[in-house]
């Protein structure tokens, strides 16, 4: 009898200490694979959800159904709640893979949009964030040839293609980390619907620069690659330089490994100097025209051109955002760690870029026309 | 106490048509042989007792010792002066010889009844190893044990169980190997339970030795003499009861559920791999249904989304909640298994196949269950076949873990897991922890727990005198 009482007490305690019964059957739930958020001209928040539903069918096999639902309200929570009135089953945002936010909403301020992710335990913090410059209706209506759900497509893209130099990825939890540290700068990839090969596709077209939760600018694809050089995020990439033996032709450079080190020095006149040291291991996958790779002079010329090009691109990007007063590569965070008592000012910061290129992998390449 | 006379015996054994009274006249003396026809070897009685008595010189009748030594050829002859003993001897298949001038009787061993031949046990099959099994005859079983251990340390204590059934029970142990404390503990338990009129099965004794309020066996059994003697060699005690084709072993530890004869006769690597499979199968069979329930109903974030959607599609036509679906599928499989066990040998396996394949497929087609649930329940049931001795316990703990998981999801699942381990840790067998040698505070005899070491390294007794556990 004592054991039975102990068992009852354990059960009651567990019920009291837990969130309670969270039982639900998976076929009685509409799973959102992605959600899209916009703020209209009246300041209302408009939410679109891409929903998965399993439906009974007249045949033996059931069917996967994709639905788009819309909710609207003056808060994001109200938007979710009003969206619930037009669907049969409760909507679950537990497994949502992507959150797409319009440029308009991003420029007004993401603090309103993202607050729900912090306070509500249900939405996944692992989902990827995107900015969209086109109308949400268009994006949500995209019919991808190889994937029924946009959320899954975007997640797969980020998982398997994020090492591409032109793609910057960010998850919701990373967004929250960045907005609370250093220069409060986030880079969120921009998606664009395109027509290609007779079908609709989603393209990653640069990244939006979010400062203090507001979108202030955007980077194009090339600038995203440069940003990744500077922040040690680049895994693979490519460059094109002139063929030193035939100036009308180009050489493709494949970046096999990139290692960037950031070194900070504060000077007595309160200036900060950032020394970026970028070590690249590259190979040459393609040469237009002839080239003799055994010739050290030619190799040095190629290396030098690569170094110059990257140094110039990095300096330009840094200067561009310094003029806007934006610490794009989050130097402030490194300052907080290294010099916690020194006040950081991006306008009193200088950057030196030093690129070292090591060409590997190619032998003599001649007459490859 | 009445005198041993033919009339008195006839009174006691009245209405027993199988009791035979054979009279022999020798001179002026009437000699009566009393025996039960079905329990005795009639040819043996004729040749070794009746013929010599008929041909005997009547002068020898006055010398009981001379009859014993010079006349009767029976292998065992003893003088009986007690009526109760005489009756017991008759009922046990002996021949009682009474002469009109004697106030005592002679008892001659002449047992000879039909018994089942030694056969291969159906429940403990082996790939490589002895196939001999126990029978229902205690003497045959004892012979099987004696044949394997030719040591004077092998002790066999006899107990007569049940005042009416007078069933013979032998407690077998190896002196010097089995701890005295253990032998005395079992001896006391036998005395405690020996209070009924009829004791036919050793289960009455097993229930008194084993732990209460658990579905796990804390007393073991085996149908194979080679297993029985290996248990003896590890310091355990055997209980062999007449009329039972298996032998009770005590103490019985949890790890024994995972050990088979093949573990010690096959290649070590192969045996260890098979044993790992058995442990994995046990975990799968106990916890898989509850884990599945937790993942598909509460903690769905932990399932890969593609698979989650596929499962949702499979479940689309199922009209009942997952918990109900899981419960009735588990019960279906248990019913099929039970039917397979109880039915005659040729039909049982057929029914299992019909049940598993046809019913499982039909359940999915009719929308009673989803494919994934059938796979989970089937996997849980099939894996429990690897440890057949505890399949009912597995089913019981399936239900408990499912209940906890239904209420709380994964936290409930882990609570049930802790409860399960606590329950096992709480059990004892003959004073030893049920989880022994794992549940020990002292020297861990680990060489035959999860994996087995070389045979020469694990020959030490598992339990021995002076063990501190």
PDB file of N, CA, C and O in Angstrom, chain A residues 3 7 10-11 14-15 18 20-28 31 33 52 54-56 62-64 92 94-95 97 121-124 149 152, chain B residues 293 295-298 300-301 303 305-306 308-324 365 404 406-408 415 419 426:
ATOM      1  N   UNK A   3       3.768   1.581  -1.265  1.00  0.00           N
ATOM      2  CA  UNK A   3       4.356   1.788  -2.590  1.00  0.00           C
ATOM      3  C   UNK A   3       3.361   2.475  -3.513  1.00  0.00           C
ATOM      4  O   UNK A   3       3.741   3.326  -4.322  1.00  0.00           O
ATOM      5  N   UNK A   7       3.852   6.009  -5.405  1.00  0.00           N
ATOM      6  CA  UNK A   7       3.669   6.142  -6.845  1.00  0.00           C
ATOM      7  C   UNK A   7       2.718   7.285  -7.173  1.00  0.00           C
ATOM      8  O   UNK A   7       2.973   8.098  -8.071  1.00  0.00           O
ATOM      9  N   UNK A  10       4.462  10.587  -6.606  1.00  0.00           N
ATOM     10  CA  UNK A  10       5.402  10.882  -7.697  1.00  0.00           C
ATOM     11  C   UNK A  10       4.650  11.417  -8.912  1.00  0.00           C
ATOM     12  O   UNK A  10       5.023  12.426  -9.518  1.00  0.00           O
ATOM     13  N   UNK A  11       3.545  10.765  -9.236  1.00  0.00           N
ATOM     14  CA  UNK A  11       2.760  11.193 -10.401  1.00  0.00           C
ATOM     15  C   UNK A  11       2.207  12.602 -10.217  1.00  0.00           C
ATOM     16  O   UNK A  11       2.277  13.442 -11.113  1.00  0.00           O
ATOM     17  N   UNK A  14       4.970  15.162 -10.438  1.00  0.00           N
ATOM     18  CA  UNK A  14       5.396  15.356 -11.822  1.00  0.00           C
ATOM     19  C   UNK A  14       4.413  16.204 -12.593  1.00  0.00           C
ATOM     20  O   UNK A  14       4.790  17.059 -13.387  1.00  0.00           O
ATOM     21  N   UNK A  15       3.134  15.963 -12.337  1.00  0.00           N
ATOM     22  CA  UNK A  15       2.114  16.754 -13.024  1.00  0.00           C
ATOM     23  C   UNK A  15       2.206  18.221 -12.630  1.00  0.00           C
ATOM     24  O   UNK A  15       2.069  19.120 -13.446  1.00  0.00           O
ATOM     25  N   UNK A  18       5.493  19.877 -14.125  1.00  0.00           N
ATOM     26  CA  UNK A  18       5.691  19.887 -15.573  1.00  0.00           C
ATOM     27  C   UNK A  18       4.691  20.824 -16.235  1.00  0.00           C
ATOM     28  O   UNK A  18       3.836  21.410 -15.594  1.00  0.00           O
ATOM     29  N   UNK A  20       2.328  20.017 -17.938  1.00  0.00           N
ATOM     30  CA  UNK A  20       1.013  19.395 -18.022  1.00  0.00           C
ATOM     31  C   UNK A  20       0.877  18.564 -19.257  1.00  0.00           C
ATOM     32  O   UNK A  20       1.843  18.319 -19.977  1.00  0.00           O
ATOM     33  N   UNK A  21      -0.312  18.108 -19.495  1.00  0.00           N
ATOM     34  CA  UNK A  21      -0.528  17.191 -20.613  1.00  0.00           C
ATOM     35  C   UNK A  21      -0.352  17.930 -21.935  1.00  0.00           C
ATOM     36  O   UNK A  21      -1.035  18.921 -22.192  1.00  0.00           O
ATOM     37  N   UNK A  22       0.584  17.474 -22.735  1.00  0.00           N
ATOM     38  CA  UNK A  22       0.823  18.119 -24.020  1.00  0.00           C
ATOM     39  C   UNK A  22       0.530  17.141 -25.145  1.00  0.00           C
ATOM     40  O   UNK A  22       1.054  17.261 -26.230  1.00  0.00           O
ATOM     41  N   UNK A  23      -0.283  16.145 -24.824  1.00  0.00           N
ATOM     42  CA  UNK A  23      -0.570  15.087 -25.801  1.00  0.00           C
ATOM     43  C   UNK A  23      -1.333  15.630 -27.004  1.00  0.00           C
ATOM     44  O   UNK A  23      -2.279  16.386 -26.861  1.00  0.00           O
ATOM     45  N   UNK A  24      -0.921  15.249 -28.177  1.00  0.00           N
ATOM     46  CA  UNK A  24      -1.670  15.573 -29.389  1.00  0.00           C
ATOM     47  C   UNK A  24      -1.263  14.572 -30.470  1.00  0.00           C
ATOM     48  O   UNK A  24      -0.114  14.150 -30.534  1.00  0.00           O
ATOM     49  N   UNK A  25      -2.231  14.225 -31.281  1.00  0.00           N
ATOM     50  CA  UNK A  25      -1.948  13.287 -32.358  1.00  0.00           C
ATOM     51  C   UNK A  25      -1.472  14.049 -33.582  1.00  0.00           C
ATOM     52  O   UNK A  25      -2.039  15.095 -33.937  1.00  0.00           O
ATOM     53  N   UNK A  26      -0.458  13.520 -34.232  1.00  0.00           N
ATOM     54  CA  UNK A  26       0.182  14.271 -35.315  1.00  0.00           C
ATOM     55  C   UNK A  26      -0.729  14.482 -36.523  1.00  0.00           C
ATOM     56  O   UNK A  26      -0.529  15.420 -37.285  1.00  0.00           O
ATOM     57  N   UNK A  27      -1.721  13.607 -36.664  1.00  0.00           N
ATOM     58  CA  UNK A  27      -2.638  13.815 -37.790  1.00  0.00           C
ATOM     59  C   UNK A  27      -3.796  14.734 -37.419  1.00  0.00           C
ATOM     60  O   UNK A  27      -4.695  14.954 -38.208  1.00  0.00           O
ATOM     61  N   UNK A  28      -3.765  15.261 -36.205  1.00  0.00           N
ATOM     62  CA  UNK A  28      -4.794  16.217 -35.772  1.00  0.00           C
ATOM     63  C   UNK A  28      -4.190  17.609 -35.623  1.00  0.00           C
ATOM     64  O   UNK A  28      -4.657  18.425 -34.841  1.00  0.00           O
ATOM     65  N   UNK A  31       0.957  21.367 -39.341  1.00  0.00           N
ATOM     66  CA  UNK A  31       2.333  21.779 -39.066  1.00  0.00           C
ATOM     67  C   UNK A  31       2.725  22.905 -40.014  1.00  0.00           C
ATOM     68  O   UNK A  31       2.585  22.762 -41.239  1.00  0.00           O
ATOM     69  N   UNK A  33       5.478  24.779 -41.908  1.00  0.00           N
ATOM     70  CA  UNK A  33       6.867  24.543 -42.313  1.00  0.00           C
ATOM     71  C   UNK A  33       7.620  25.862 -42.460  1.00  0.00           C
ATOM     72  O   UNK A  33       8.830  25.895 -42.384  1.00  0.00           O
ATOM     73  N   UNK A  52       1.325  22.119 -43.461  1.00  0.00           N
ATOM     74  CA  UNK A  52       1.227  20.735 -43.930  1.00  0.00           C
ATOM     75  C   UNK A  52       0.004  20.105 -43.281  1.00  0.00           C
ATOM     76  O   UNK A  52      -0.232  20.255 -42.082  1.00  0.00           O
ATOM     77  N   UNK A  54      -2.228  16.251 -43.348  1.00  0.00           N
ATOM     78  CA  UNK A  54      -2.397  14.885 -43.865  1.00  0.00           C
ATOM     79  C   UNK A  54      -3.891  14.636 -44.006  1.00  0.00           C
ATOM     80  O   UNK A  54      -4.627  14.711 -43.023  1.00  0.00           O
ATOM     81  N   UNK A  55      -4.301  14.354 -45.199  1.00  0.00           N
ATOM     82  CA  UNK A  55      -5.741  14.205 -45.444  1.00  0.00           C
ATOM     83  C   UNK A  55      -6.073  12.790 -45.857  1.00  0.00           C
ATOM     84  O   UNK A  55      -5.335  12.166 -46.637  1.00  0.00           O
ATOM     85  N   UNK A  56      -7.212  12.319 -45.333  1.00  0.00           N
ATOM     86  CA  UNK A  56      -7.696  11.010 -45.771  1.00  0.00           C
ATOM     87  C   UNK A  56      -8.073  11.095 -47.244  1.00  0.00           C
ATOM     88  O   UNK A  56      -8.494  12.135 -47.736  1.00  0.00           O
ATOM     89  N   UNK A  62      -3.104   8.020 -47.907  1.00  0.00           N
ATOM     90  CA  UNK A  62      -3.518   9.379 -47.596  1.00  0.00           C
ATOM     91  C   UNK A  62      -2.656  10.337 -48.401  1.00  0.00           C
ATOM     92  O   UNK A  62      -1.752   9.930 -49.137  1.00  0.00           O
ATOM     93  N   UNK A  63      -2.933  11.625 -48.274  1.00  0.00           N
ATOM     94  CA  UNK A  63      -2.228  12.593 -49.109  1.00  0.00           C
ATOM     95  C   UNK A  63      -1.597  13.688 -48.261  1.00  0.00           C
ATOM     96  O   UNK A  63      -2.130  14.059 -47.220  1.00  0.00           O
ATOM     97  N   UNK A  64      -0.483  14.198 -48.765  1.00  0.00           N
ATOM     98  CA  UNK A  64       0.129  15.376 -48.157  1.00  0.00           C
ATOM     99  C   UNK A  64      -0.479  16.602 -48.822  1.00  0.00           C
ATOM    100  O   UNK A  64      -0.536  16.669 -50.060  1.00  0.00           O
ATOM    101  N   UNK A  92       0.540  24.156 -35.538  1.00  0.00           N
ATOM    102  CA  UNK A  92       1.737  24.018 -34.713  1.00  0.00           C
ATOM    103  C   UNK A  92       2.926  24.628 -35.444  1.00  0.00           C
ATOM    104  O   UNK A  92       3.213  24.270 -36.585  1.00  0.00           O
ATOM    105  N   UNK A  94       5.916  24.368 -34.146  1.00  0.00           N
ATOM    106  CA  UNK A  94       7.066  23.708 -33.510  1.00  0.00           C
ATOM    107  C   UNK A  94       8.188  23.392 -34.483  1.00  0.00           C
ATOM    108  O   UNK A  94       9.358  23.482 -34.143  1.00  0.00           O
ATOM    109  N   UNK A  95       7.812  22.968 -35.667  1.00  0.00           N
ATOM    110  CA  UNK A  95       8.861  22.460 -36.571  1.00  0.00           C
ATOM    111  C   UNK A  95       9.107  23.405 -37.739  1.00  0.00           C
ATOM    112  O   UNK A  95       9.693  23.001 -38.736  1.00  0.00           O
ATOM    113  N   UNK A  97      10.597  25.705 -40.358  1.00  0.00           N
ATOM    114  CA  UNK A  97      11.985  25.677 -40.821  1.00  0.00           C
ATOM    115  C   UNK A  97      12.511  27.048 -41.214  1.00  0.00           C
ATOM    116  O   UNK A  97      13.725  27.241 -41.276  1.00  0.00           O
ATOM    117  N   UNK A 121       7.554  29.491 -26.225  1.00  0.00           N
ATOM    118  CA  UNK A 121       8.466  28.341 -26.312  1.00  0.00           C
ATOM    119  C   UNK A 121       8.217  27.484 -27.541  1.00  0.00           C
ATOM    120  O   UNK A 121       9.026  26.641 -27.894  1.00  0.00           O
ATOM    121  N   UNK A 122       7.079  27.652 -28.164  1.00  0.00           N
ATOM    122  CA  UNK A 122       6.708  26.733 -29.246  1.00  0.00           C
ATOM    123  C   UNK A 122       7.530  26.899 -30.527  1.00  0.00           C
ATOM    124  O   UNK A 122       8.071  25.933 -31.039  1.00  0.00           O
ATOM    125  N   UNK A 123       7.654  28.125 -31.070  1.00  0.00           N
ATOM    126  CA  UNK A 123       8.389  28.213 -32.343  1.00  0.00           C
ATOM    127  C   UNK A 123       9.849  27.803 -32.170  1.00  0.00           C
ATOM    128  O   UNK A 123      10.476  28.110 -31.153  1.00  0.00           O
ATOM    129  N   UNK A 124      10.351  27.115 -33.166  1.00  0.00           N
ATOM    130  CA  UNK A 124      11.729  26.643 -33.094  1.00  0.00           C
ATOM    131  C   UNK A 124      12.699  27.806 -33.278  1.00  0.00           C
ATOM    132  O   UNK A 124      12.546  28.622 -34.183  1.00  0.00           O
ATOM    133  N   UNK A 149       7.204  22.038 -50.194  1.00  0.00           N
ATOM    134  CA  UNK A 149       7.147  23.042 -49.130  1.00  0.00           C
ATOM    135  C   UNK A 149       8.337  23.999 -49.210  1.00  0.00           C
ATOM    136  O   UNK A 149       9.492  23.570 -49.246  1.00  0.00           O
ATOM    137  N   UNK A 152      10.895  23.648 -46.242  1.00  0.00           N
ATOM    138  CA  UNK A 152      11.875  22.565 -46.388  1.00  0.00           C
ATOM    139  C   UNK A 152      12.943  22.926 -47.410  1.00  0.00           C
ATOM    140  O   UNK A 152      14.111  22.610 -47.233  1.00  0.00           O
TER     141      UNK A 152
ATOM    142  N   UNK B 293       5.646   6.654 -28.528  1.00  0.00           N
ATOM    143  CA  UNK B 293       4.495   7.466 -28.123  1.00  0.00           C
ATOM    144  C   UNK B 293       4.936   8.887 -27.753  1.00  0.00           C
ATOM    145  O   UNK B 293       4.298   9.878 -28.131  1.00  0.00           O
ATOM    146  N   UNK B 295       7.543  10.514 -28.752  1.00  0.00           N
ATOM    147  CA  UNK B 295       8.014  11.285 -29.903  1.00  0.00           C
ATOM    148  C   UNK B 295       6.875  11.712 -30.824  1.00  0.00           C
ATOM    149  O   UNK B 295       6.893  12.818 -31.352  1.00  0.00           O
ATOM    150  N   UNK B 296       5.897  10.846 -31.000  1.00  0.00           N
ATOM    151  CA  UNK B 296       4.859  11.189 -31.990  1.00  0.00           C
ATOM    152  C   UNK B 296       3.710  11.998 -31.397  1.00  0.00           C
ATOM    153  O   UNK B 296       2.909  12.538 -32.149  1.00  0.00           O
ATOM    154  N   UNK B 297       3.633  12.077 -30.091  1.00  0.00           N
ATOM    155  CA  UNK B 297       2.490  12.808 -29.531  1.00  0.00           C
ATOM    156  C   UNK B 297       2.883  14.031 -28.712  1.00  0.00           C
ATOM    157  O   UNK B 297       2.101  14.952 -28.586  1.00  0.00           O
ATOM    158  N   UNK B 298       4.050  14.032 -28.120  1.00  0.00           N
ATOM    159  CA  UNK B 298       4.427  15.163 -27.258  1.00  0.00           C
ATOM    160  C   UNK B 298       5.686  15.859 -27.765  1.00  0.00           C
ATOM    161  O   UNK B 298       5.696  17.067 -27.957  1.00  0.00           O
ATOM    162  N   UNK B 300       7.364  16.043 -30.639  1.00  0.00           N
ATOM    163  CA  UNK B 300       7.468  15.811 -32.082  1.00  0.00           C
ATOM    164  C   UNK B 300       8.643  16.545 -32.722  1.00  0.00           C
ATOM    165  O   UNK B 300       9.062  16.208 -33.815  1.00  0.00           O
ATOM    166  N   UNK B 301       9.172  17.535 -32.020  1.00  0.00           N
ATOM    167  CA  UNK B 301      10.313  18.281 -32.569  1.00  0.00           C
ATOM    168  C   UNK B 301      11.523  17.384 -32.779  1.00  0.00           C
ATOM    169  O   UNK B 301      12.420  17.722 -33.552  1.00  0.00           O
ATOM    170  N   UNK B 303      11.592  14.438 -34.007  1.00  0.00           N
ATOM    171  CA  UNK B 303      11.508  13.569 -35.190  1.00  0.00           C
ATOM    172  C   UNK B 303      11.913  14.385 -36.417  1.00  0.00           C
ATOM    173  O   UNK B 303      11.470  15.521 -36.566  1.00  0.00           O
ATOM    174  N   UNK B 305      11.649  16.101 -39.745  1.00  0.00           N
ATOM    175  CA  UNK B 305      10.363  16.594 -40.253  1.00  0.00           C
ATOM    176  C   UNK B 305       9.806  15.769 -41.408  1.00  0.00           C
ATOM    177  O   UNK B 305       8.608  15.528 -41.485  1.00  0.00           O
ATOM    178  N   UNK B 306      10.694  15.344 -42.293  1.00  0.00           N
ATOM    179  CA  UNK B 306      10.220  14.563 -43.439  1.00  0.00           C
ATOM    180  C   UNK B 306       9.531  13.293 -42.943  1.00  0.00           C
ATOM    181  O   UNK B 306       8.453  12.911 -43.415  1.00  0.00           O
ATOM    182  N   UNK B 308       8.307  12.859 -39.961  1.00  0.00           N
ATOM    183  CA  UNK B 308       7.117  13.263 -39.208  1.00  0.00           C
ATOM    184  C   UNK B 308       5.914  13.387 -40.145  1.00  0.00           C
ATOM    185  O   UNK B 308       4.820  12.890 -39.842  1.00  0.00           O
ATOM    186  N   UNK B 309       6.136  14.026 -41.282  1.00  0.00           N
ATOM    187  CA  UNK B 309       5.034  14.205 -42.232  1.00  0.00           C
ATOM    188  C   UNK B 309       4.582  12.861 -42.800  1.00  0.00           C
ATOM    189  O   UNK B 309       3.405  12.617 -43.001  1.00  0.00           O
ATOM    190  N   UNK B 310       5.562  12.005 -43.049  1.00  0.00           N
ATOM    191  CA  UNK B 310       5.221  10.677 -43.577  1.00  0.00           C
ATOM    192  C   UNK B 310       4.356   9.922 -42.559  1.00  0.00           C
ATOM    193  O   UNK B 310       3.350   9.311 -42.912  1.00  0.00           O
ATOM    194  N   UNK B 311       4.742  10.020 -41.296  1.00  0.00           N
ATOM    195  CA  UNK B 311       3.969   9.329 -40.249  1.00  0.00           C
ATOM    196  C   UNK B 311       2.576   9.932 -40.118  1.00  0.00           C
ATOM    197  O   UNK B 311       1.595   9.225 -39.888  1.00  0.00           O
ATOM    198  N   UNK B 312       2.498  11.249 -40.244  1.00  0.00           N
ATOM    199  CA  UNK B 312       1.188  11.909 -40.164  1.00  0.00           C
ATOM    200  C   UNK B 312       0.284  11.440 -41.294  1.00  0.00           C
ATOM    201  O   UNK B 312      -0.920  11.230 -41.103  1.00  0.00           O
ATOM    202  N   UNK B 313       0.884  11.231 -42.467  1.00  0.00           N
ATOM    203  CA  UNK B 313       0.103  10.731 -43.605  1.00  0.00           C
ATOM    204  C   UNK B 313      -0.390   9.311 -43.316  1.00  0.00           C
ATOM    205  O   UNK B 313      -1.545   8.968 -43.556  1.00  0.00           O
ATOM    206  N   UNK B 314       0.507   8.478 -42.748  1.00  0.00           N
ATOM    207  CA  UNK B 314       0.108   7.109 -42.415  1.00  0.00           C
ATOM    208  C   UNK B 314      -1.036   7.096 -41.400  1.00  0.00           C
ATOM    209  O   UNK B 314      -1.901   6.243 -41.425  1.00  0.00           O
ATOM    210  N   UNK B 315      -1.018   8.044 -40.496  1.00  0.00           N
ATOM    211  CA  UNK B 315      -2.008   8.059 -39.423  1.00  0.00           C
ATOM    212  C   UNK B 315      -3.312   8.750 -39.840  1.00  0.00           C
ATOM    213  O   UNK B 315      -4.288   8.758 -39.085  1.00  0.00           O
ATOM    214  N   UNK B 316      -3.308   9.328 -41.035  1.00  0.00           N
ATOM    215  CA  UNK B 316      -4.441  10.175 -41.426  1.00  0.00           C
ATOM    216  C   UNK B 316      -5.775   9.457 -41.309  1.00  0.00           C
ATOM    217  O   UNK B 316      -6.775  10.033 -40.904  1.00  0.00           O
ATOM    218  N   UNK B 317      -5.809   8.174 -41.636  1.00  0.00           N
ATOM    219  CA  UNK B 317      -7.086   7.464 -41.632  1.00  0.00           C
ATOM    220  C   UNK B 317      -7.387   6.728 -40.343  1.00  0.00           C
ATOM    221  O   UNK B 317      -8.419   6.055 -40.233  1.00  0.00           O
ATOM    222  N   UNK B 318      -6.494   6.819 -39.361  1.00  0.00           N
ATOM    223  CA  UNK B 318      -6.713   6.080 -38.111  1.00  0.00           C
ATOM    224  C   UNK B 318      -7.660   6.886 -37.220  1.00  0.00           C
ATOM    225  O   UNK B 318      -7.372   8.043 -36.896  1.00  0.00           O
ATOM    226  N   UNK B 319      -8.777   6.283 -36.807  1.00  0.00           N
ATOM    227  CA  UNK B 319      -9.797   7.073 -36.112  1.00  0.00           C
ATOM    228  C   UNK B 319      -9.537   7.276 -34.619  1.00  0.00           C
ATOM    229  O   UNK B 319     -10.212   8.066 -33.984  1.00  0.00           O
ATOM    230  N   UNK B 320      -8.575   6.554 -34.059  1.00  0.00           N
ATOM    231  CA  UNK B 320      -8.384   6.626 -32.598  1.00  0.00           C
ATOM    232  C   UNK B 320      -7.058   7.318 -32.281  1.00  0.00           C
ATOM    233  O   UNK B 320      -6.146   7.351 -33.113  1.00  0.00           O
ATOM    234  N   UNK B 321      -6.923   7.840 -31.068  1.00  0.00           N
ATOM    235  CA  UNK B 321      -5.641   8.449 -30.683  1.00  0.00           C
ATOM    236  C   UNK B 321      -4.510   7.415 -30.674  1.00  0.00           C
ATOM    237  O   UNK B 321      -4.757   6.210 -30.524  1.00  0.00           O
ATOM    238  N   UNK B 322      -3.291   7.911 -30.783  1.00  0.00           N
ATOM    239  CA  UNK B 322      -2.126   7.019 -30.850  1.00  0.00           C
ATOM    240  C   UNK B 322      -2.023   6.116 -29.631  1.00  0.00           C
ATOM    241  O   UNK B 322      -1.667   4.944 -29.753  1.00  0.00           O
ATOM    242  N   UNK B 323      -2.333   6.645 -28.462  1.00  0.00           N
ATOM    243  CA  UNK B 323      -2.218   5.850 -27.227  1.00  0.00           C
ATOM    244  C   UNK B 323      -3.144   4.636 -27.297  1.00  0.00           C
ATOM    245  O   UNK B 323      -2.747   3.519 -26.968  1.00  0.00           O
ATOM    246  N   UNK B 324      -4.371   4.853 -27.777  1.00  0.00           N
ATOM    247  CA  UNK B 324      -5.330   3.743 -27.868  1.00  0.00           C
ATOM    248  C   UNK B 324      -4.873   2.742 -28.934  1.00  0.00           C
ATOM    249  O   UNK B 324      -4.878   1.530 -28.713  1.00  0.00           O
ATOM    250  N   UNK B 365      -4.769  -1.904 -43.337  1.00  0.00           N
ATOM    251  CA  UNK B 365      -5.706  -1.702 -44.448  1.00  0.00           C
ATOM    252  C   UNK B 365      -7.053  -1.196 -43.959  1.00  0.00           C
ATOM    253  O   UNK B 365      -7.695  -0.375 -44.612  1.00  0.00           O
ATOM    254  N   UNK B 404       3.001   6.402 -18.252  1.00  0.00           N
ATOM    255  CA  UNK B 404       3.757   7.578 -17.799  1.00  0.00           C
ATOM    256  C   UNK B 404       4.036   8.528 -18.968  1.00  0.00           C
ATOM    257  O   UNK B 404       3.944   9.746 -18.836  1.00  0.00           O
ATOM    258  N   UNK B 406       2.340   8.823 -21.737  1.00  0.00           N
ATOM    259  CA  UNK B 406       1.089   9.441 -22.177  1.00  0.00           C
ATOM    260  C   UNK B 406       0.811  10.714 -21.370  1.00  0.00           C
ATOM    261  O   UNK B 406       0.374  11.734 -21.909  1.00  0.00           O
ATOM    262  N   UNK B 407       1.111  10.655 -20.078  1.00  0.00           N
ATOM    263  CA  UNK B 407       0.814  11.808 -19.219  1.00  0.00           C
ATOM    264  C   UNK B 407       1.833  12.927 -19.427  1.00  0.00           C
ATOM    265  O   UNK B 407       1.474  14.098 -19.517  1.00  0.00           O
ATOM    266  N   UNK B 408       3.107  12.565 -19.537  1.00  0.00           N
ATOM    267  CA  UNK B 408       4.145  13.600 -19.454  1.00  0.00           C
ATOM    268  C   UNK B 408       5.112  13.658 -20.631  1.00  0.00           C
ATOM    269  O   UNK B 408       6.052  14.448 -20.604  1.00  0.00           O
ATOM    270  N   UNK B 415      10.902   9.049 -16.236  1.00  0.00           N
ATOM    271  CA  UNK B 415      10.444   8.696 -14.889  1.00  0.00           C
ATOM    272  C   UNK B 415      10.175   7.191 -14.820  1.00  0.00           C
ATOM    273  O   UNK B 415      10.567   6.515 -13.860  1.00  0.00           O
ATOM    274  N   UNK B 419      11.912   4.366 -12.530  1.00  0.00           N
ATOM    275  CA  UNK B 419      11.115   3.448 -11.724  1.00  0.00           C
ATOM    276  C   UNK B 419      11.468   1.997 -12.028  1.00  0.00           C
ATOM    277  O   UNK B 419      11.554   1.159 -11.131  1.00  0.00           O
ATOM    278  N   UNK B 426      15.448  -3.091  -6.284  1.00  0.00           N
ATOM    279  CA  UNK B 426      14.789  -3.392  -5.019  1.00  0.00           C
ATOM    280  C   UNK B 426      14.611  -4.895  -4.807  1.00  0.00           C
ATOM    281  O   UNK B 426      14.424  -5.355  -3.683  1.00  0.00           O
TER     282      UNK B 426
END
